[in-house]
Short mmCIF file of C-alpha atoms in Angstrom, two decimals:
data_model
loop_
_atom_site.label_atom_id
_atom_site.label_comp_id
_atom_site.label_asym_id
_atom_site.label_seq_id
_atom_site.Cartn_x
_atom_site.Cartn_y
_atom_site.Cartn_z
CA UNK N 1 121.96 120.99 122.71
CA UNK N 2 122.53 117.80 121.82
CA UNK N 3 118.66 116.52 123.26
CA UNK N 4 117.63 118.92 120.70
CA UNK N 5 119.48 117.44 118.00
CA UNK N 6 118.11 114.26 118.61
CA UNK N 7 114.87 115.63 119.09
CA UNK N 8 114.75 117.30 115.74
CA UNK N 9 116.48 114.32 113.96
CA UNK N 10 113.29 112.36 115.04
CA UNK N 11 111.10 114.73 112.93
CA UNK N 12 113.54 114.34 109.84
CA UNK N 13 113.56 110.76 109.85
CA UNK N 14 108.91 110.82 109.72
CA UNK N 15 110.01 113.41 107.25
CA UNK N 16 111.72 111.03 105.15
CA UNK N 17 109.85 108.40 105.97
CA UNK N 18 106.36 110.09 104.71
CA UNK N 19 108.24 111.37 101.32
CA UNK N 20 109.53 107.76 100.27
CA UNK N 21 105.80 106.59 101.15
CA UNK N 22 104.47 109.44 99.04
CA UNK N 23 106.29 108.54 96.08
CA UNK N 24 105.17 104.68 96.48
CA UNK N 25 101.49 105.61 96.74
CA UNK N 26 101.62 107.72 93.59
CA UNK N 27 102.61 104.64 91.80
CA UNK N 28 100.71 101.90 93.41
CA UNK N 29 97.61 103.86 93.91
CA UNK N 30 97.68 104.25 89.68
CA UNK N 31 97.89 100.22 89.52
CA UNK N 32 95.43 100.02 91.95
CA UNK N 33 92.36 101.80 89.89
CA UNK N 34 93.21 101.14 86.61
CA UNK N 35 93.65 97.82 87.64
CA UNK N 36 90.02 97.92 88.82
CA UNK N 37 88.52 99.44 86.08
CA UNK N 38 90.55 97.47 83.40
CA UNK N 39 89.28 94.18 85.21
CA UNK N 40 92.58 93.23 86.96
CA UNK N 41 91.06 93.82 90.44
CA UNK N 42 92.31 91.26 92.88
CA UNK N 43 94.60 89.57 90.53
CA UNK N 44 98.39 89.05 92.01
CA UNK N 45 99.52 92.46 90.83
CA UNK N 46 96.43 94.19 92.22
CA UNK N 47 96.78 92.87 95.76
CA UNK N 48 100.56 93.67 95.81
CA UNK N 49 99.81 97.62 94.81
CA UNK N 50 96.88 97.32 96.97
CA UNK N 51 98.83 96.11 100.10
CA UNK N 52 101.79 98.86 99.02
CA UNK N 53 99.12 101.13 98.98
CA UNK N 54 97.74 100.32 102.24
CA UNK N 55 101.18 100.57 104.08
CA UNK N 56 101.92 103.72 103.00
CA UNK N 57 98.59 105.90 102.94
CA UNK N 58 99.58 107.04 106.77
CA UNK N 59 102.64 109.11 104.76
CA UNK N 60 100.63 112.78 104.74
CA UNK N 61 98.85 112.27 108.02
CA UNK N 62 102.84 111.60 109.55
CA UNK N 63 104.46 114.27 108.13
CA UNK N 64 101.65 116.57 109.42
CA UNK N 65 101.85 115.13 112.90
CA UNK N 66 105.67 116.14 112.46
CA UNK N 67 104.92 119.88 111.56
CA UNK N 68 102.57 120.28 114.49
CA UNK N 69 105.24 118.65 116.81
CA UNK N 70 107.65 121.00 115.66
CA UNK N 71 105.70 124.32 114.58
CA UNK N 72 103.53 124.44 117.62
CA UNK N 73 106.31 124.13 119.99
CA UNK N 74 107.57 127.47 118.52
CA UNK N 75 107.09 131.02 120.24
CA UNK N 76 107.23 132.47 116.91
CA UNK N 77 103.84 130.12 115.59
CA UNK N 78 101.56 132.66 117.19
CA UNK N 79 103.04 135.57 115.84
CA UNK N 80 100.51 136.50 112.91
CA UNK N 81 103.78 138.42 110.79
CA UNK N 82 106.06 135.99 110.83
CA UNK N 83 103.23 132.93 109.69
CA UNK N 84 102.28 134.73 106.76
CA UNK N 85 105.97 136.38 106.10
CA UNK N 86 107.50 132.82 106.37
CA UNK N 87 105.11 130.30 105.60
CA UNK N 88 101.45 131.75 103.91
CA UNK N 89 103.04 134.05 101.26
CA UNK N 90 105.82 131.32 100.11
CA UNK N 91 103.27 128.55 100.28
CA UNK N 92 101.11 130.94 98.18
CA UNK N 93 103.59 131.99 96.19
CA UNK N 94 105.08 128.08 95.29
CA UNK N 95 101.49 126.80 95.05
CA UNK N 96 101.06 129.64 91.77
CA UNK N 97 104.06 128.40 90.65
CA UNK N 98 103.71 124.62 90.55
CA UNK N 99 99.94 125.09 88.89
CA UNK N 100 101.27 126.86 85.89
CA UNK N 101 103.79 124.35 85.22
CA UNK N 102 101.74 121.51 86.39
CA UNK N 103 99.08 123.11 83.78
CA UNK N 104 101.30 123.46 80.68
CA UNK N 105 102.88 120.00 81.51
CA UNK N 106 99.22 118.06 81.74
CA UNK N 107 98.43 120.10 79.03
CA UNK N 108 101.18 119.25 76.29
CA UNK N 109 101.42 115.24 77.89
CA UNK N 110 97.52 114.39 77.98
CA UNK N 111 97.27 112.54 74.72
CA UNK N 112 99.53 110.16 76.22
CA UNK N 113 97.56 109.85 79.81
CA UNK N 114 93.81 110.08 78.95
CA UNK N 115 93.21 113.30 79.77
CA UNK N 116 91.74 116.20 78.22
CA UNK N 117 92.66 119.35 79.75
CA UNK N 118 91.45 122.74 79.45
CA UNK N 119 93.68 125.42 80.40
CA UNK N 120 91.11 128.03 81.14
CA UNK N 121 88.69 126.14 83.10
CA UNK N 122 91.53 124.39 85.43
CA UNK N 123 92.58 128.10 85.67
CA UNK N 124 89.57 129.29 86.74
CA UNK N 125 88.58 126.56 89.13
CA UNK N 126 92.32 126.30 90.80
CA UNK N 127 90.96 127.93 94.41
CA UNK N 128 88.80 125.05 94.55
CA UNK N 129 90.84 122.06 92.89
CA UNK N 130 94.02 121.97 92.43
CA UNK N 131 96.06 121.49 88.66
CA UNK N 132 97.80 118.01 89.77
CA UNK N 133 96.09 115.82 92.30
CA UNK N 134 99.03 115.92 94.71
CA UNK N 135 99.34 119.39 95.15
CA UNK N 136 96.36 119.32 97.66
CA UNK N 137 98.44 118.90 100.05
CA UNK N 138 99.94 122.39 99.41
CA UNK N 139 96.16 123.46 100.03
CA UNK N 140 96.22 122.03 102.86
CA UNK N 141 99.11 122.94 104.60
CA UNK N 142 98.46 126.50 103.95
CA UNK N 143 95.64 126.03 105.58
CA UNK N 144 97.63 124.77 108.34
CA UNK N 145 99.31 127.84 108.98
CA UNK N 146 96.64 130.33 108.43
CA UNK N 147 95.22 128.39 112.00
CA UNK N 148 98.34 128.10 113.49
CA UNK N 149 98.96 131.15 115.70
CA UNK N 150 95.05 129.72 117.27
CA UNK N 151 96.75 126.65 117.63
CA UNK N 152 99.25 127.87 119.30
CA UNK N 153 98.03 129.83 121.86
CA UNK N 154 95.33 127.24 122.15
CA UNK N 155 97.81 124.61 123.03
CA UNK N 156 100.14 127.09 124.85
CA UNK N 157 96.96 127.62 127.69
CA UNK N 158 94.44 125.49 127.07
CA UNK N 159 94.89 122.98 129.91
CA UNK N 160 96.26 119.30 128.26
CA UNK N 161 92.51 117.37 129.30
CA UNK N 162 90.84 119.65 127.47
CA UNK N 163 92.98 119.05 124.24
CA UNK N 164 93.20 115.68 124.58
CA UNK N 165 89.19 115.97 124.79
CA UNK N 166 89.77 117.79 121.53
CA UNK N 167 91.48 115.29 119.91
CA UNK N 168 88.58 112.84 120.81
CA UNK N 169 86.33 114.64 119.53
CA UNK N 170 88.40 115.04 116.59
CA UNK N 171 88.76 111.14 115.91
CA UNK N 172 85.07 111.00 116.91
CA UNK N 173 83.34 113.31 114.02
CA UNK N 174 85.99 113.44 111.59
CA UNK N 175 87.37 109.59 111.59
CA UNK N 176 84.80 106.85 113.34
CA UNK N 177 81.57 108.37 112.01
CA UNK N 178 82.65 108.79 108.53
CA UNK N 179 84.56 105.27 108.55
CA UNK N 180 81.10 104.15 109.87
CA UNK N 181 78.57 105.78 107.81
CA UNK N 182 80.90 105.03 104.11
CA UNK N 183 79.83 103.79 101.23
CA UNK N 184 79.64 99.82 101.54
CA UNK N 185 79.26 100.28 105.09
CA UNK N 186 76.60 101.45 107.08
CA UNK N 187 75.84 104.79 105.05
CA UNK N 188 72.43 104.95 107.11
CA UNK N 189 74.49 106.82 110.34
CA UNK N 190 75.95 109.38 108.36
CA UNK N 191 75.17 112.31 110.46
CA UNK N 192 73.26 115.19 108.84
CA UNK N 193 75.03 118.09 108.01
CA UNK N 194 73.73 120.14 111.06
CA UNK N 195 74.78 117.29 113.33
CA UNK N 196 78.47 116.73 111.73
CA UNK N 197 80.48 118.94 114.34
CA UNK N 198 83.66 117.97 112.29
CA UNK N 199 85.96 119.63 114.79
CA UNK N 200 89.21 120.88 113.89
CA UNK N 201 88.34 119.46 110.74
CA UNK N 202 89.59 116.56 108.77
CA UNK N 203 93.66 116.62 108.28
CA UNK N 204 94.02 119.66 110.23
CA UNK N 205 93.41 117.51 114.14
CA UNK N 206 96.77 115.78 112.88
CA UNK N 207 98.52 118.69 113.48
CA UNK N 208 97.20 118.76 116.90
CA UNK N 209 97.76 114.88 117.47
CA UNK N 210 101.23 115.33 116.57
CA UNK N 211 102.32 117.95 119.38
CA UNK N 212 100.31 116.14 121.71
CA UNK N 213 102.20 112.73 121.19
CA UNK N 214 105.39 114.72 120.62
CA UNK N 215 104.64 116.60 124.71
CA UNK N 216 103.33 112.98 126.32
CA UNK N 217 106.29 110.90 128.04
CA UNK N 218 104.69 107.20 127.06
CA UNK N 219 107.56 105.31 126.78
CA UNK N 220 107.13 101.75 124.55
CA UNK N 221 109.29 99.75 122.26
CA UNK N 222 109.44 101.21 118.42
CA UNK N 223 109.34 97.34 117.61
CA UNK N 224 105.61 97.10 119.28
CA UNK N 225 104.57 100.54 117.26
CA UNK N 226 106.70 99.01 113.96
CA UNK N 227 104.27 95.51 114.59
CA UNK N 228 101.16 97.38 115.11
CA UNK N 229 101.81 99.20 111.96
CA UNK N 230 102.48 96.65 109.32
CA UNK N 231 99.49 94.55 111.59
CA UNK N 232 97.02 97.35 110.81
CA UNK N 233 98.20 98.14 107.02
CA UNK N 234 97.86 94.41 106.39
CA UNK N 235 94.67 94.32 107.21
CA UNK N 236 93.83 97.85 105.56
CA UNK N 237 94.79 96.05 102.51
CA UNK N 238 92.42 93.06 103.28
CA UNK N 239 89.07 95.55 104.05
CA UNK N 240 89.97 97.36 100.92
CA UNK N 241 89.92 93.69 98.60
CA UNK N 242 86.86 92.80 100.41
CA UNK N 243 85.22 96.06 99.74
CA UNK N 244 86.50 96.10 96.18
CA UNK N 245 85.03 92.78 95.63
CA UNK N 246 81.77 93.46 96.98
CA UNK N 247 81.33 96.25 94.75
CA UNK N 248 82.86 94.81 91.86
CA UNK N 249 84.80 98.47 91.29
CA UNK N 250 88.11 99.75 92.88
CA UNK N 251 86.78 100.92 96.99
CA UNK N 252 89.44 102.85 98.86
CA UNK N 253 87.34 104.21 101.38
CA UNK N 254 89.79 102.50 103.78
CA UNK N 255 92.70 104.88 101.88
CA UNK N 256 91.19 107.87 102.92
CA UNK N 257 93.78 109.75 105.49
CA UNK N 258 90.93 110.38 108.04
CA UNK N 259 90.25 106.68 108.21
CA UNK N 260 90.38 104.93 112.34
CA UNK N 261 92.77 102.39 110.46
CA UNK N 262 94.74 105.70 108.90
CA UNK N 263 94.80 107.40 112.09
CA UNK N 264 96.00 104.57 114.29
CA UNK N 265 98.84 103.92 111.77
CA UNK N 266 99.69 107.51 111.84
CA UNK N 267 100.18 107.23 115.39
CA UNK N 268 101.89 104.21 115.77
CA UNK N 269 104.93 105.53 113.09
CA UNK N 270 105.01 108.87 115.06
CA UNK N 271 105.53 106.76 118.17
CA UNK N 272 108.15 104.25 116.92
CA UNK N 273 110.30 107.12 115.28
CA UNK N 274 109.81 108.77 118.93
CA UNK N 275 111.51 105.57 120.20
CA UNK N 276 113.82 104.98 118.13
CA UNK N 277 115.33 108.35 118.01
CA UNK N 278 115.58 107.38 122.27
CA UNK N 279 117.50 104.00 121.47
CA UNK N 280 119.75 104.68 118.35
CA UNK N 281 122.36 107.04 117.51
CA UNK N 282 122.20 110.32 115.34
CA UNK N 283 122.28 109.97 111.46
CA UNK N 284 124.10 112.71 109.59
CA UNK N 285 122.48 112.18 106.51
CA UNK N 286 118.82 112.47 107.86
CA UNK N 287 119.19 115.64 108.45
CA UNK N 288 119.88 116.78 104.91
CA UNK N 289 117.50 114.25 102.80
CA UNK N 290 114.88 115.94 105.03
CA UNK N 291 115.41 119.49 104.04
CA UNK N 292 114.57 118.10 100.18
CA UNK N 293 111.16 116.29 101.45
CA UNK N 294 109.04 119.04 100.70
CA UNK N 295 110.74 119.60 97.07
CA UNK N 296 110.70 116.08 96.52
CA UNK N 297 106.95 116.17 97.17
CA UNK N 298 106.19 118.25 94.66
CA UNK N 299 108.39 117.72 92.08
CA UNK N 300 107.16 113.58 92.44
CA UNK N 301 104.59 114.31 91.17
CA UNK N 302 105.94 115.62 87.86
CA UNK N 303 107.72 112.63 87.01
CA UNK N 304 104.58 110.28 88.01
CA UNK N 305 102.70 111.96 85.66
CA UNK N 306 105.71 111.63 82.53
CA UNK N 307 106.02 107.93 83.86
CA UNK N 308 102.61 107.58 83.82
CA UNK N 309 102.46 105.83 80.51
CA UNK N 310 105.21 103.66 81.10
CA UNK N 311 103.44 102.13 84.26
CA UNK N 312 100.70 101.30 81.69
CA UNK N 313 102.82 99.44 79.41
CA UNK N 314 105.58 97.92 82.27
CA UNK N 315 104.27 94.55 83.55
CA UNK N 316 102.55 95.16 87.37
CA UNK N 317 105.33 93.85 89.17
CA UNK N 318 107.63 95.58 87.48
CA UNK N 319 106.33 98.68 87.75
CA UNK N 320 105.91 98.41 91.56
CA UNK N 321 109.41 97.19 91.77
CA UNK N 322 111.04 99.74 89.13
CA UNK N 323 108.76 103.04 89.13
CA UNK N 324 108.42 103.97 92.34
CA UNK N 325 112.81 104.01 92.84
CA UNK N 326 112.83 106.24 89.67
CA UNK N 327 110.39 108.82 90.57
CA UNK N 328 112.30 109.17 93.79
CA UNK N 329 115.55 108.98 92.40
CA UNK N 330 114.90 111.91 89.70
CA UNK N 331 113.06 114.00 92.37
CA UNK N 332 115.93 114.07 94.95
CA UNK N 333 118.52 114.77 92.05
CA UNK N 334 116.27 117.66 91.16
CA UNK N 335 115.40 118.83 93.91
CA UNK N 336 119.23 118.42 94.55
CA UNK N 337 120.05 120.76 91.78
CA UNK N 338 117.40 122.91 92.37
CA UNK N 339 118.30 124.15 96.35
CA UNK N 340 122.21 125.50 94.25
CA UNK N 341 120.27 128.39 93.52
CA UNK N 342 118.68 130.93 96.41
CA UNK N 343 116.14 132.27 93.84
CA UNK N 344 115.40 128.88 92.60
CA UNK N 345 114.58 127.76 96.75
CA UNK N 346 112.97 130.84 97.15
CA UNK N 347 110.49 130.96 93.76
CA UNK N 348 110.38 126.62 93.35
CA UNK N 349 110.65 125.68 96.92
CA UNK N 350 108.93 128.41 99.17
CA UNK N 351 112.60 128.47 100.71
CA UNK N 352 112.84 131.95 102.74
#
């Protein structure tokens, strides 16, 4: 019993972890482009968002690497009833949600943002886009779990060579040939679309990675994994100003969450949470700040966009400093307020 505590407190802290990097990114990433395009590009604020940026961009890949440690180690995962009774319909169902208020909300604020919004036409095109940038991930995870019970039984018989060959293959077509073949690259190997066996596709070989790493006794030091990390964001950062100024606009190809450099850092958080979890103690609180991630992910994203104008008129520094501890602060008091109410979880959250 108490293994399993600690085992599942190491999945709440990458939880946490990945929601506090979220809600940087949303900020940083906004100084980071209209930096670029206003000129600013690798000027002292620039190359602080940009190196903010690059240390937290693994935050999505980790928390999926969590939810594949955790949801594939489940009987219950393969079980086509309970995935769509407990995790498609309330994703669907919270996705709806979120897109009509994200909607009316873009809608009545874009005067002050730059954008012009049309209600009707971001209605009709939500299957394929979705209303606020961030809520792709909601896309994605529901996804996720339409593939999960053939992950699970996948991973449940399929014998572990053969899914770590899966996983290379996965890093192979979905993360080295597209970091290859990118634009300021070497765009001349991009494979042809007949050739591109993009196995287990994009995000979704995360989910995979994750209950690998999670089932594979490596031991290591979370101090080697926390070096490697901050060694490999630092020099995200540096390939993305080197980029940028070669093409004299913002390039975040190096951003992009299938990345080598992405993957890698992914990997080496999982790992040093792993570790840690094996050399410290149990933290009460962990427990419950994680149950609010998945809110606080959503809701984020609300207050980044009223912010939004603020970060445009707040010096750079200031609004790395500042805006990022505000968005998180209002999203766990709201998301805080929120989880009082059962309907509210269950409508808001996707909390059955």
């Amino acid at each position: 019993m108490e293994q399993r505590k600690l085992r599942l407190a190491c999945y709440d802290r990458m939880r946490v972890l990945a929601i506090v990097g979220i809600v940087i990114g949303s900020i940083s990433d906004i100084l980071v482009t209209q930096g670029a395009a206003a000129g600013q590009a690798l000027k002292l604020t620039w190359h602080v968002a940009n190196l903010l940026s690059s240390l937290v961009k693994p935050a999505v890949p980790l928390l999926l690497m969590a939810e594949g440690a955790l949801l594939l180690d489940k009987a219950e995962s393969a079980s086509l009833k309970d995935v769509w009774r407990h995790r498609v319909l309330p994703m669907l169902s919270t996705l709806a949600v979120w897109s009509v208020i994200f909607l009316v909300v873009r809608y009545l604020w874009q005067g002050l943002v730059g954008e012009n919004v049309v209600p009707l036409d971001a209605l009709l095109s939500v299957v394929s886009t979705p209303v606020s940038a961030h809520l792709w991930v909601l896309y994605l995870l529901l996804a996720v779990y339409l593939l999960l019970p053939f992950l699970r039984l996948i991973v449940e018989h399929a014998p572990r060579k053969l899914l770590w060959f899966a996983v290379g293959l996965w890093l192979f077509y979905s993360s080295v040939m597209p970091a290859l073949s990118a634009p300021g690259v070497l765009p001349e190997l991009a494979l042809a679309p007949y050739a591109a066996a993009n196995v287990l596709g994009g995000y979704l070989g995360y989910v995979l990675l994750g209950w690998m790493l999670a089932t594979t006794e490596w031991r290591t030091q979370s101090l080697y994994m926390v070096i490697a990390y901050g060694v490999l964001g630092v020099l995200t950062a540096v390939g993305t100003a080197l980029l940028t100024k070669s093409s004299a606009t913002a390039n975040a190809v190096l951003y992009q969450g299938f990345m080598p450099n992405i993957a890698a850092m992914a990997a080496a958080a999982f790992m040093a949470c792993r570790e840690f979890n094996r050399e410290t103690v149990f933290t009460p609180w962990i427990g419950p700040m994680a149950q609010f991630s998945f809110g606080m992910y959503i809701v984020h994203g609300l207050f980044a966009l009223l912010l939004q104008p603020l970060v445009y008129v707040i010096p750079g520094i200031l609004s790395i400093l500042f805006a990022p501890a505000v968005v998180w602060l209002l999203s766990l008091v709201t998301v805080a307020f929120m989880r009082r109410s059962l309907f509210v979880r269950r409508v808001f959250l996707g909390d059955y």
